[in-house]
Coordinates of C-alpha atoms in Angstrom, one line a residue:
Chain A
X1297 CA 320.1 231.9 197.3
X1298 CA 321.4 233.0 200.7
X1299 CA 320.3 231.1 203.3
X1300 CA 321.2 230.9 207.2
X1301 CA 323.1 227.8 208.5
X1302 CA 319.6 226.8 210.5
X1303 CA 317.4 227.5 207.9
X1304 CA 319.5 225.2 205.4
X1305 CA 319.6 222.5 208.2
X1306 CA 315.8 222.7 208.6
X1307 CA 315.0 222.7 204.7
X1308 CA 317.3 219.6 204.2
X1309 CA 315.0 217.9 207.2
X1310 CA 312.0 219.3 205.6
X1311 CA 312.4 217.8 201.7
X1312 CA 314.1 214.9 203.7
X1313 CA 310.7 214.4 205.4
X1314 CA 308.5 215.3 202.3
X1315 CA 310.4 213.2 200.3
X1316 CA 310.8 209.7 202.6
X1317 CA 307.9 209.0 204.8
X1318 CA 309.3 206.6 206.8
X1319 CA 311.9 209.6 208.2
X1320 CA 310.3 210.5 211.8
X1321 CA 311.8 213.3 214.0
X1322 CA 311.8 212.9 218.0
X1323 CA 313.6 215.1 220.6
X1324 CA 313.0 217.2 223.5
X1325 CA 311.0 220.8 222.4
X1326 CA 311.1 219.5 218.6
X1327 CA 307.2 219.5 218.0
X1328 CA 305.1 222.6 219.1
X1329 CA 308.0 224.5 220.4
X1330 CA 309.6 223.9 217.4
X1331 CA 313.1 223.2 218.8
X1332 CA 315.4 225.9 221.5
X1333 CA 317.0 227.4 218.4
X1334 CA 313.5 227.4 215.9
X1335 CA 314.4 224.8 213.4
X1336 CA 312.0 222.6 213.6
X1337 CA 309.4 225.5 213.7
X1338 CA 306.3 224.6 211.2
X1339 CA 307.4 220.6 211.2
X1340 CA 304.8 219.6 213.6
X1341 CA 302.4 220.9 211.3
X1342 CA 303.5 220.3 207.9
X1343 CA 304.0 216.9 208.8
X1344 CA 302.3 215.6 211.8
X1345 CA 302.0 214.6 215.7
X1346 CA 303.4 210.7 214.4
X1347 CA 306.4 212.3 212.8
X1348 CA 307.3 214.7 214.8
X1349 CA 307.6 213.7 218.4
X1350 CA 308.2 215.8 222.0
X1351 CA 310.1 213.4 223.9
X1352 CA 310.9 213.6 228.1
X1353 CA 313.8 214.4 229.1
X1354 CA 314.8 211.3 228.8
X1355 CA 318.5 211.3 226.4
X1356 CA 319.1 207.1 226.7
X1357 CA 315.4 206.6 226.0
X1358 CA 315.5 209.1 222.9
X1359 CA 319.1 207.4 221.7
X1360 CA 317.9 203.7 221.9
X1361 CA 314.0 204.5 220.8
X1362 CA 316.9 206.2 217.7
X1363 CA 318.4 202.4 217.1
X1364 CA 315.4 200.4 217.4
X1365 CA 313.2 202.4 214.9
X1366 CA 316.0 201.9 212.8
X1367 CA 316.4 199.0 213.0
X1368 CA 312.7 197.5 212.2
X1369 CA 312.6 199.7 209.0
X1370 CA 312.0 203.7 210.4
X1371 CA 314.8 206.4 209.3
X1372 CA 315.2 208.5 212.7
X1373 CA 316.2 211.9 213.1
X1374 CA 316.7 212.5 216.6
X1375 CA 317.7 215.6 218.2
X1376 CA 319.7 215.8 221.7
X1377 CA 319.1 219.4 221.9
X1378 CA 323.2 220.5 223.1
X1379 CA 325.5 218.5 221.8
X1380 CA 326.9 218.0 226.1
X1381 CA 324.1 215.9 226.1
X1382 CA 325.3 213.1 224.5
X1383 CA 327.4 212.2 227.9
X1384 CA 323.6 211.3 229.3
X1385 CA 323.6 208.3 226.8
X1386 CA 327.3 208.6 225.7
X1387 CA 326.8 204.5 227.2
X1388 CA 323.4 204.4 223.8
X1389 CA 325.9 205.9 221.3
X1390 CA 328.8 204.5 222.0
X1391 CA 327.8 200.5 222.7
X1392 CA 324.8 200.6 221.6
X1393 CA 324.4 202.6 218.1
X1394 CA 328.2 202.8 216.7
X1395 CA 328.5 198.6 217.4
X1396 CA 324.8 197.0 216.6
X1397 CA 325.3 196.3 213.0
X1398 CA 329.0 194.7 214.3
X1399 CA 327.7 192.6 217.1
X1400 CA 324.0 191.7 215.8
X1401 CA 325.1 190.7 212.0
X1402 CA 325.3 192.1 208.9
X1403 CA 320.8 191.7 208.8
X1404 CA 321.2 194.6 211.2
X1405 CA 321.3 198.6 209.5
X1406 CA 320.9 201.2 211.5
X1407 CA 320.1 204.2 209.3
X1408 CA 319.9 206.9 212.2
X1409 CA 320.8 210.3 212.7
X1410 CA 321.3 211.6 215.7
X1411 CA 321.9 215.4 215.4
X1412 CA 323.0 218.1 218.4
X1413 CA 324.0 221.7 218.7
X1414 CA 327.3 222.4 220.0
X1415 CA 330.0 224.6 220.9
X1416 CA 330.6 227.8 223.1
X1417 CA 328.0 230.5 222.7
X1418 CA 328.6 233.6 224.7
X1419 CA 328.6 232.3 228.6
X1420 CA 326.8 229.1 227.9
X1421 CA 329.5 227.4 230.6
X1422 CA 331.1 224.3 231.2
X1423 CA 328.1 222.1 230.5
X1424 CA 326.3 224.3 227.5
X1425 CA 329.3 224.7 225.2
X1426 CA 331.2 220.9 224.5
X1427 CA 332.4 219.9 221.2
X1428 CA 331.6 216.2 221.1
X1429 CA 333.4 214.8 218.0
X1430 CA 336.7 213.6 219.3
X1431 CA 335.0 211.8 221.6
X1432 CA 333.1 209.8 219.4
X1433 CA 336.0 209.3 217.0
X1434 CA 336.8 206.4 219.4
X1435 CA 333.9 205.0 218.6
X1436 CA 334.4 202.5 215.4
X1437 CA 330.9 202.4 213.1
X1438 CA 330.0 205.3 214.2
X1439 CA 329.8 208.4 211.0
X1440 CA 330.6 211.7 212.6
X1441 CA 329.8 214.8 211.1
X1442 CA 330.5 218.5 211.7
X1443 CA 329.5 221.4 209.0
X1444 CA 330.7 224.7 209.0
X1445 CA 328.8 226.6 206.0
X1446 CA 325.1 226.1 205.2
X1447 CA 326.0 224.6 202.3
X1448 CA 328.3 221.6 203.4
X1449 CA 325.4 221.7 206.3
X1450 CA 322.1 221.2 203.8
X1451 CA 323.6 218.5 202.0
X1452 CA 325.8 216.3 204.7
X1453 CA 322.7 216.2 206.4
X1454 CA 320.8 214.8 203.7
X1455 CA 323.9 212.6 203.1
X1456 CA 323.5 211.3 206.6
X1457 CA 319.9 210.9 206.8
X1458 CA 319.9 208.9 203.3
X1459 CA 322.8 206.8 205.6
X1460 CA 322.2 203.3 206.2
X1461 CA 324.7 203.9 208.6
X1462 CA 324.7 205.8 212.3
X1463 CA 325.7 209.4 212.2
X1464 CA 326.1 211.7 214.8
X1465 CA 325.2 215.5 213.4
X1466 CA 327.1 218.1 215.1
X1467 CA 325.6 221.5 214.1
X1468 CA 327.6 224.8 216.2
X1469 CA 325.8 227.4 217.3
X1470 CA 327.6 230.2 216.6
X1471 CA 326.7 229.3 213.2
X1472 CA 322.9 229.1 212.8
X1473 CA 322.9 232.2 211.7
X1474 CA 325.9 232.9 209.6
X1475 CA 324.4 233.0 205.7
X1476 CA 325.9 231.3 202.5
X1477 CA 325.3 230.5 199.6
X1478 CA 322.7 227.1 198.4
X1479 CA 321.3 226.0 195.2
X1480 CA 317.9 225.6 195.2
X1481 CA 316.5 222.2 194.9
X1482 CA 318.2 218.3 196.0
X1483 CA 321.8 217.9 196.1
X1484 CA 323.7 216.2 198.5
X1485 CA 326.7 216.0 199.1
X1486 CA 329.0 212.7 200.3
X1487 CA 330.2 211.6 203.5
X1488 CA 334.3 211.3 203.8
X1489 CA 334.5 213.6 201.6
X1490 CA 336.8 216.8 202.9
X1491 CA 336.7 220.4 201.2
X1492 CA 339.7 222.5 200.2
X1493 CA 337.6 226.2 201.6
X1494 CA 340.8 227.9 200.5
X1495 CA 343.8 227.2 198.1
X1496 CA 347.6 228.1 199.6
X1497 CA 351.3 226.9 199.1
X1498 CA 353.0 227.1 202.4
X1499 CA 350.6 226.1 205.4
X1500 CA 347.8 223.1 205.4
X1501 CA 346.0 224.2 208.6
X1502 CA 342.8 222.3 209.3
X1503 CA 339.7 222.9 210.6
X1504 CA 336.6 222.2 212.2
X1505 CA 333.1 223.5 212.4
X1506 CA 333.5 226.9 213.6
X1507 CA 337.0 227.0 213.8
X1508 CA 337.2 226.8 210.1
X1509 CA 335.6 230.7 209.9
X1510 CA 338.3 231.8 211.9
X1511 CA 341.2 229.9 210.2
X1512 CA 340.1 231.9 207.3
X1513 CA 339.9 234.8 209.1
X1514 CA 343.8 233.9 210.0
X1515 CA 344.2 233.7 206.4
X1516 CA 343.3 236.6 205.2
X1517 CA 345.6 238.5 207.7
X1518 CA 349.1 236.2 206.5
X1519 CA 347.6 236.5 203.4
X1520 CA 349.4 240.1 203.8
X1521 CA 352.0 239.2 205.4
X1522 CA 352.7 237.0 202.1
X1523 CA 352.1 233.3 203.4
X1524 CA 349.6 231.2 202.0
X1525 CA 347.6 229.2 203.9
X1526 CA 345.3 226.4 202.5
X1527 CA 342.5 225.4 204.6
X1528 CA 341.0 222.5 204.0
X1529 CA 337.4 221.2 206.6
X1530 CA 337.4 217.6 206.9
X1531 CA 333.5 217.9 207.4
X1532 CA 333.7 214.5 208.4
X1533 CA 335.6 213.4 210.9
X1534 CA 335.0 209.7 210.7
X1535 CA 335.1 208.4 207.6
X1536 CA 338.3 210.6 207.6
X1537 CA 339.8 212.0 204.3
X1538 CA 343.5 211.1 204.3
X1539 CA 343.7 211.3 200.7
X1540 CA 342.7 215.5 200.9
X1541 CA 344.6 216.0 203.3
X1542 CA 347.5 214.1 202.0
X1543 CA 347.3 215.6 198.4
X1544 CA 347.5 219.5 200.5
X1545 CA 351.0 218.6 202.9
X1546 CA 352.6 217.1 199.3
X1547 CA 352.2 220.9 198.3
X1548 CA 352.9 223.4 201.8
X1549 CA 354.3 220.1 203.9
X1550 CA 353.3 222.2 207.3
X1551 CA 350.0 221.6 209.3
X1552 CA 347.9 222.5 211.8
X1553 CA 345.2 221.4 213.2
X1554 CA 342.2 224.1 214.6
X1555 CA 339.8 222.7 216.9
X1556 CA 337.5 224.1 219.6
X1557 CA 337.3 220.9 222.0
X1558 CA 340.0 220.6 224.8
X1559 CA 343.1 219.9 223.1
X1560 CA 344.4 217.3 225.0
X1561 CA 343.3 213.7 223.3
X1562 CA 341.3 215.7 220.8
X1563 CA 341.4 216.0 216.7
X1564 CA 344.6 217.9 216.6
X1565 CA 346.1 214.7 218.7
X1566 CA 344.8 212.3 216.4
X1567 CA 345.7 213.8 213.4
X1568 CA 349.0 214.4 214.3
X1569 CA 349.6 211.3 215.1
X1570 CA 348.2 209.9 212.2
X1571 CA 350.5 212.8 209.8
X1572 CA 353.5 211.3 210.9
X1573 CA 352.9 207.8 210.7
X1574 CA 351.3 208.2 207.1
X1575 CA 353.2 210.9 206.0
X1576 CA 356.7 211.6 207.5
X1577 CA 358.9 212.4 205.0
X1578 CA 356.4 215.4 203.7
X1579 CA 356.5 216.9 206.7
X1580 CA 359.1 220.0 207.3
X1581 CA 358.1 220.4 210.9
X1582 CA 356.0 218.4 213.9
X1583 CA 351.8 219.2 213.5
X1584 CA 350.6 222.2 214.9
X1585 CA 347.8 221.6 217.4
X1586 CA 345.6 225.0 218.1
X1587 CA 342.8 224.3 221.0
X1588 CA 341.0 225.1 223.8
X1589 CA 342.7 225.5 226.6
X1590 CA 342.3 222.0 229.5
X1591 CA 339.5 223.4 231.1
X1592 CA 335.8 223.2 231.7
X1593 CA 334.3 225.9 229.5
X1594 CA 334.3 229.3 231.7
X1595 CA 330.9 231.0 232.3
X1596 CA 332.5 234.8 232.5
X1597 CA 333.0 236.2 228.5
X1598 CA 336.8 237.1 228.6
X1599 CA 337.4 233.8 230.0
X1600 CA 335.1 232.2 227.5
X1601 CA 337.7 234.1 224.8
X1602 CA 340.3 233.2 226.1
X1603 CA 339.6 229.1 226.2
X1604 CA 338.6 228.8 222.5
X1605 CA 340.4 229.6 219.9
X1606 CA 340.9 232.9 217.6
X1607 CA 342.1 234.0 214.3
X1608 CA 345.0 235.4 216.6
X1609 CA 345.6 232.5 218.0
X1610 CA 345.7 230.5 214.7
X1611 CA 347.9 232.5 213.4
X1612 CA 350.4 232.5 215.1
X1613 CA 350.5 229.5 215.1
X1614 CA 350.9 229.3 211.5
X1615 CA 353.8 231.9 212.0
X1616 CA 355.1 229.8 214.8
X1617 CA 355.3 226.8 212.5
X1618 CA 357.2 228.2 209.5
X1619 CA 359.7 229.9 212.1
X1620 CA 360.6 226.1 212.5
X1621 CA 362.2 226.6 209.0
Chain B
X48 CA 293.9 172.4 231.3
X49 CA 292.0 174.3 228.3
X50 CA 294.5 174.3 225.6
X51 CA 294.6 172.0 223.1
X52 CA 297.3 169.0 223.5
X53 CA 299.5 170.5 220.4
X54 CA 300.2 173.9 222.1
X55 CA 300.5 171.9 225.9
X56 CA 303.2 169.8 224.5
X57 CA 305.0 172.9 222.2
X58 CA 305.5 174.9 225.1
X59 CA 306.6 171.7 227.3
X60 CA 309.5 171.7 224.1
X61 CA 310.0 175.4 224.3
X62 CA 310.9 174.9 227.6
X63 CA 312.9 172.1 227.4
X64 CA 314.8 173.3 224.0
X65 CA 315.6 175.9 226.4
X66 CA 316.4 173.2 229.7
X67 CA 319.0 171.6 227.0
X68 CA 320.5 174.6 225.0
X69 CA 321.6 176.1 228.5
X70 CA 322.7 173.1 229.6
X71 CA 325.0 171.9 226.5
X72 CA 326.3 175.4 227.0
X73 CA 327.9 174.7 230.2
X74 CA 329.1 171.7 229.1
X75 CA 331.0 173.6 226.2
X76 CA 332.6 176.3 228.1
X77 CA 333.9 173.8 230.5
X78 CA 335.7 172.3 227.7
X79 CA 337.1 175.3 226.5
X80 CA 335.2 175.8 223.5
X81 CA 333.2 179.6 224.7
X82 CA 335.7 182.4 224.3
X83 CA 334.0 184.7 226.6
X84 CA 331.9 183.9 229.9
X85 CA 328.4 182.2 229.4
X86 CA 325.6 183.0 232.1
X87 CA 323.9 180.1 232.7
X88 CA 319.6 180.5 232.5
X89 CA 319.2 177.0 233.6
X90 CA 315.6 176.9 235.8
X91 CA 314.4 180.6 234.2
X92 CA 313.1 179.0 230.9
X93 CA 309.3 179.3 231.6
X94 CA 309.5 183.5 231.5
X95 CA 310.7 183.3 228.1
X96 CA 308.4 180.3 227.0
X97 CA 304.9 181.7 228.4
X98 CA 305.5 185.2 227.1
X99 CA 306.0 184.0 223.8
X100 CA 303.4 181.6 223.4
X101 CA 300.9 184.9 223.0
X102 CA 303.4 186.2 219.8
X103 CA 302.1 186.4 216.6
X104 CA 304.0 187.4 213.5
X105 CA 305.4 190.9 213.2
X106 CA 305.4 190.6 216.6
X107 CA 309.2 192.2 218.3
X108 CA 311.7 190.6 220.4
X109 CA 314.6 191.8 223.1
X110 CA 315.9 188.8 225.3
X111 CA 319.0 189.5 227.6
X112 CA 322.4 186.8 228.8
X113 CA 319.7 185.0 230.5
X114 CA 318.6 182.6 229.0
X115 CA 320.0 183.3 225.6
X116 CA 318.8 179.7 224.9
X117 CA 315.4 181.8 224.0
X118 CA 316.5 182.5 220.9
X119 CA 315.5 179.3 220.2
X120 CA 311.8 179.4 220.7
X121 CA 311.3 182.0 218.1
X122 CA 313.0 180.1 215.6
X123 CA 316.5 181.1 215.8
X124 CA 318.4 178.5 214.2
X125 CA 320.8 175.8 217.0
X126 CA 323.3 176.5 214.4
X127 CA 323.3 179.8 214.6
X128 CA 323.2 179.9 218.0
X129 CA 326.1 177.7 218.9
X130 CA 328.6 179.1 216.1
X131 CA 327.6 182.4 217.1
X132 CA 328.0 181.3 221.4
X133 CA 331.3 179.3 219.9
X134 CA 332.8 182.9 218.1
X135 CA 332.2 181.4 214.7
X136 CA 332.5 182.6 210.9
X137 CA 328.5 180.8 210.6
X138 CA 327.3 182.9 213.5
X139 CA 324.7 185.2 213.3
X140 CA 327.6 188.6 213.7
X141 CA 330.1 186.2 212.4
X142 CA 331.5 185.2 216.0
X143 CA 332.0 189.4 215.9
X144 CA 328.9 189.5 218.8
X145 CA 328.9 186.3 220.7
X146 CA 327.0 185.2 223.3
X147 CA 325.2 188.9 224.6
X148 CA 324.1 189.3 220.8
X149 CA 322.7 186.3 219.5
X150 CA 320.1 187.9 217.1
X151 CA 317.8 186.9 214.4
X152 CA 316.4 189.3 212.4
X153 CA 314.4 187.4 209.9
X154 CA 312.5 185.9 213.6
X155 CA 311.4 190.2 214.7
X156 CA 315.0 190.1 216.9
X157 CA 316.2 192.9 217.4
X158 CA 319.2 192.6 219.3
X159 CA 320.1 193.2 223.1
X160 CA 323.3 194.7 225.0
X161 CA 325.6 193.9 227.1
X162 CA 325.9 196.6 229.1
X163 CA 322.6 196.0 231.1
X164 CA 319.3 198.3 230.6
X165 CA 320.9 200.8 227.9
X166 CA 318.9 198.9 225.7
X167 CA 316.4 199.5 226.8
X168 CA 314.6 202.2 224.7
X169 CA 315.1 200.3 221.8
X170 CA 312.5 198.0 222.6
X171 CA 310.8 201.4 222.4
X172 CA 312.3 202.4 218.4
X173 CA 310.2 199.2 217.4
X174 CA 307.2 200.0 219.2
X175 CA 307.7 203.2 217.7
X176 CA 307.8 201.0 214.3
X177 CA 304.7 198.9 214.5
X178 CA 302.8 202.4 216.2
X179 CA 303.7 203.4 212.2
X180 CA 302.9 200.7 210.3
X181 CA 299.6 200.7 212.6
X182 CA 299.4 197.4 213.6
X183 CA 298.3 195.4 216.8
X184 CA 302.1 194.1 217.1
X185 CA 303.6 194.3 219.9
X186 CA 307.6 194.2 221.5
X187 CA 308.8 191.8 224.0
X188 CA 311.6 193.0 225.8
X189 CA 313.4 191.3 229.1
X190 CA 315.4 192.1 231.3
X191 CA 316.5 191.6 234.9
X192 CA 315.8 192.3 238.6
X193 CA 319.3 194.1 238.4
X194 CA 318.4 196.1 235.2
X195 CA 315.1 196.9 236.7
X196 CA 317.2 199.9 239.1
X197 CA 318.8 200.9 236.1
X198 CA 318.0 204.7 234.7
X199 CA 317.5 203.7 231.1
X200 CA 315.0 201.0 232.2
X201 CA 312.5 204.0 233.4
X202 CA 313.4 206.5 230.7
X203 CA 312.2 203.8 228.2
X204 CA 309.2 202.7 230.9
X205 CA 307.9 206.0 230.9
X206 CA 308.7 206.9 227.1
X207 CA 306.6 204.2 225.9
X208 CA 304.1 205.5 228.6
X209 CA 303.6 208.8 227.5
X210 CA 303.6 207.6 223.3
X211 CA 301.4 205.1 224.2
X212 CA 303.9 202.3 222.1
X213 CA 302.9 198.7 222.7
X214 CA 305.7 196.7 224.6
X215 CA 305.5 194.5 226.9
X216 CA 308.6 195.0 229.5
X217 CA 308.9 191.5 231.2
X218 CA 311.0 191.6 234.0
X219 CA 313.1 188.1 235.3
X220 CA 313.9 188.4 238.5
X221 CA 315.7 185.4 239.6
X222 CA 316.1 187.2 242.8
X223 CA 320.2 187.9 241.9
X224 CA 322.1 190.6 240.6
X225 CA 325.8 188.8 240.9
X226 CA 325.9 188.6 244.5
X227 CA 323.4 191.3 245.4
X228 CA 319.2 190.0 246.9
X229 CA 317.1 191.2 244.9
X230 CA 315.5 191.8 248.1
X231 CA 317.9 194.6 249.5
X232 CA 318.9 196.5 246.2
X233 CA 315.2 198.0 246.0
X234 CA 312.7 198.7 248.6
X235 CA 309.6 197.5 246.7
X236 CA 309.1 193.5 246.8
X237 CA 308.7 193.4 242.8
X238 CA 311.0 195.9 241.3
X239 CA 308.8 196.1 238.2
X240 CA 306.0 195.5 238.3
X241 CA 305.6 197.9 241.8
X242 CA 307.0 200.9 239.9
X243 CA 305.0 200.9 236.9
X244 CA 301.8 202.2 238.7
X245 CA 304.7 205.0 238.4
X246 CA 304.8 204.9 234.7
X247 CA 300.9 204.6 234.2
X248 CA 301.1 201.4 233.1
X249 CA 299.4 198.4 234.4
X250 CA 301.4 195.1 235.7
X251 CA 301.5 191.5 237.1
X252 CA 303.5 189.6 239.2
X253 CA 303.6 185.6 239.2
X254 CA 304.9 182.8 239.8
X255 CA 308.2 182.5 237.0
X256 CA 308.6 178.8 237.7
X257 CA 305.1 177.8 236.4
X258 CA 304.8 178.1 232.6
X259 CA 301.1 178.6 232.5
X260 CA 300.9 181.2 234.8
X261 CA 303.1 183.4 233.6
X262 CA 301.3 182.5 229.9
X263 CA 298.0 183.2 231.0
X264 CA 299.1 186.6 232.6
X265 CA 301.2 187.4 229.6
X266 CA 297.9 187.3 227.8
X267 CA 295.9 189.4 229.5
X268 CA 298.2 192.2 229.3
X269 CA 299.4 191.5 225.6
X270 CA 295.4 191.7 224.7
X271 CA 295.3 195.3 226.2
X272 CA 298.3 195.9 223.9
X273 CA 297.2 194.7 220.7
X274 CA 294.0 196.7 221.8
X275 CA 295.9 199.9 222.1
X276 CA 296.0 200.4 225.4
X277 CA 300.0 200.6 225.6
X278 CA 302.6 198.9 227.2
X279 CA 302.3 196.7 230.5
X280 CA 304.7 195.6 232.6
X281 CA 304.4 191.2 233.8
X282 CA 306.8 190.3 236.7
X283 CA 308.1 186.9 236.6
X284 CA 310.0 185.6 239.9
X285 CA 312.7 182.4 238.9
X286 CA 315.7 181.8 240.7
X287 CA 319.3 181.8 239.4
X288 CA 320.5 178.0 239.9
X289 CA 324.2 178.6 239.2
X290 CA 326.3 181.2 239.4
X291 CA 325.9 184.7 237.8
X292 CA 329.2 183.0 235.7
X293 CA 330.7 179.7 235.7
X294 CA 332.7 179.1 238.3
X295 CA 331.0 181.5 241.0
X296 CA 331.2 179.8 244.2
X297 CA 328.3 181.5 245.5
X298 CA 329.5 181.6 249.2
X299 CA 327.2 184.3 249.5
X300 CA 323.7 182.7 249.4
X301 CA 322.6 179.7 251.2
X302 CA 322.7 176.3 249.5
X303 CA 319.9 174.8 251.2
X304 CA 317.8 177.6 249.3
X305 CA 319.5 176.9 246.1
X306 CA 318.8 173.5 247.0
X307 CA 314.9 173.6 247.7
X308 CA 314.3 176.0 244.8
X309 CA 315.9 173.7 242.4
X310 CA 313.7 170.3 243.7
X311 CA 310.4 171.9 244.0
X312 CA 310.7 174.7 241.5
X313 CA 312.0 173.2 238.2
X314 CA 309.7 174.9 235.9
X315 CA 310.7 171.5 232.8
X316 CA 310.0 169.1 234.9
X317 CA 306.5 170.5 236.9
X318 CA 305.3 171.3 233.9
X319 CA 306.4 168.1 232.3
X320 CA 304.6 166.5 235.7
X321 CA 301.3 168.1 235.0
X322 CA 301.3 167.0 231.4
X323 CA 301.6 163.1 232.4
X324 CA 299.2 163.6 235.3
X325 CA 296.2 165.5 233.4
X326 CA 296.5 163.1 230.3
X327 CA 297.9 165.7 228.2
X328 CA 300.5 163.7 227.0
X329 CA 302.7 160.1 228.3
X330 CA 306.6 159.3 229.5
X331 CA 306.9 158.1 226.1
X332 CA 306.0 161.4 224.4
X333 CA 308.1 163.5 226.2
X334 CA 311.2 161.4 226.5
X335 CA 310.3 161.4 222.5
X336 CA 310.2 165.1 222.6
X337 CA 313.7 165.6 224.4
X338 CA 315.2 163.1 222.5
X339 CA 314.6 165.1 219.3
X340 CA 315.7 168.3 221.0
X341 CA 318.8 166.3 222.2
X342 CA 319.6 165.0 218.6
X343 CA 319.3 168.9 217.3
X344 CA 321.6 170.2 219.7
X345 CA 324.1 167.6 219.2
X346 CA 323.9 168.3 215.4
X347 CA 324.2 172.7 215.8
X348 CA 326.9 171.6 218.3
X349 CA 328.6 169.4 215.9
X350 CA 328.0 171.9 213.3
X351 CA 329.4 175.0 215.0
X352 CA 332.7 173.5 215.7
X353 CA 332.9 171.9 211.7
X354 CA 332.6 175.4 211.2
X355 CA 335.4 178.1 210.5
X356 CA 336.8 180.6 212.6
X357 CA 336.4 184.2 211.6
X358 CA 338.9 185.7 209.1
X359 CA 341.7 188.0 210.8
X360 CA 342.1 190.1 207.2
X361 CA 338.1 190.3 207.2
X362 CA 338.5 191.9 210.6
X363 CA 336.4 194.9 209.6
X364 CA 333.7 193.3 207.3
X365 CA 330.0 194.3 209.1
X366 CA 330.7 197.7 210.7
X367 CA 329.5 199.9 207.9
X368 CA 327.2 198.6 205.3
X369 CA 329.5 198.3 202.4

């Protein structure tokens, strides 16, 4: 069945809420309005006002409430609208949510999911376009999921909801209306398992979120030039599936990391460091990085396009990687 | 006094248990047996003892860094408490959390944060669980006058009021945020109680050194919460006897004022005297209570000292659910 990414996320929520009455959802404008993207539309009517709740504009309270509810037996799925707003509740996520179990002991379980919509989306500007995975990769204890297809989004959200650990679930705004095959009925995708989106023999491209699609576009172009690109989508940034990446690199010996967040201190920085530490002998060159420019996301569309990597930049980075041989 | 002897002597035991725990904490800290910093709550026992006297099975509790001895009132074993304070494997978080994270989930404690106030919403979440279950239970959540100025506290109060959650917000106003006077950092006399009306909540402000005054005010507010009327605020005025941390020279305040508070407003001594004066208990009975608590604390400290250190090779245990 072909579905949009938005529909897949919504279906995962609905199906899980039907399965487990401990699941509650809350956030800004999620009830009558059905979330600003229409993702939770109809859920208030189906599940009632006790389980589908609006909140005031109070991100710290949203995250704190999710934590307290999870500690006491509920399985909350809270929404922060834009991923940028995770920063409003950064302390609550970084200090409280990710550390609560470690700080208080093994009797504590925090089965909660924080959902947010991230990424550049045509002029959303500096405060509504951020990708935040790398910020939270610095928070041990937190599971970070960033799906790129409807199939992954649905299966991973179900796993996130069923997990007893806290999950930050990042949905990309530009992917909401993309379509893909999603099977009928219940299925889950395990957390911490990467997916090889395209096989190739020459270069391994590790891409996240929207960048997976752009990496696949670049791979099409490069194929015509005789360059085989293997595209790996980690899907889960933490915990990170090293083995799938290592297996690919033992074949290609070249790595390029593609992300939408700013370059400095980003996902690429971490993966490049990790790969040179753990797989140095397999690498035929330095790990390439393609990322957003180190600039607040500009409002102007041309400047925005200049900031965020596209297929052309990814292809150029791959060619440069091979040219080092 | 209209309450039973059993209730009143129990209250005295709660007050004194926290007092002796806090005093022992200072001693073991001075001996170098505590890895981090402690925040002694000597003199601030009554808000916890008085408020917790209104609790019942199924309620939830979020305490603060001062006094952490309050966990003992809820039934958390003293052994576990001292072990966690000393960073030992037998502590509730196996020595990984420390003085700011004493918690016993089996007693309804939901944990608390050392970044004061950022955990305010956690109380709302526990209250959401209660509201979903449809019981008349309550979440008791504590914070200080300093934390009363933090945004997350306001967000949590407002959301609790909007959702009509069963939360009693208790401000232990000990008049100091490290060196900053509560009277300076807020333009209202009661930084928590006076602001409650802004969220549509009832509130009371009481003498936090009078355990029965605290109890009576809490009882009234908790009755409203259990009846389904939504959250409320109780502010208890105390005085921080010691420094924010041990070693704080307290040059920012008048030692004569401190001396007067400790002499005249000692919540444990005053309550003990009133029990004797009213014929509720004898000096001997109160001494026996003191001796039994002291013995328990001796045993708990010995247990904690003899407990093993956490193993470095197990450092990641507890981070994720296995």
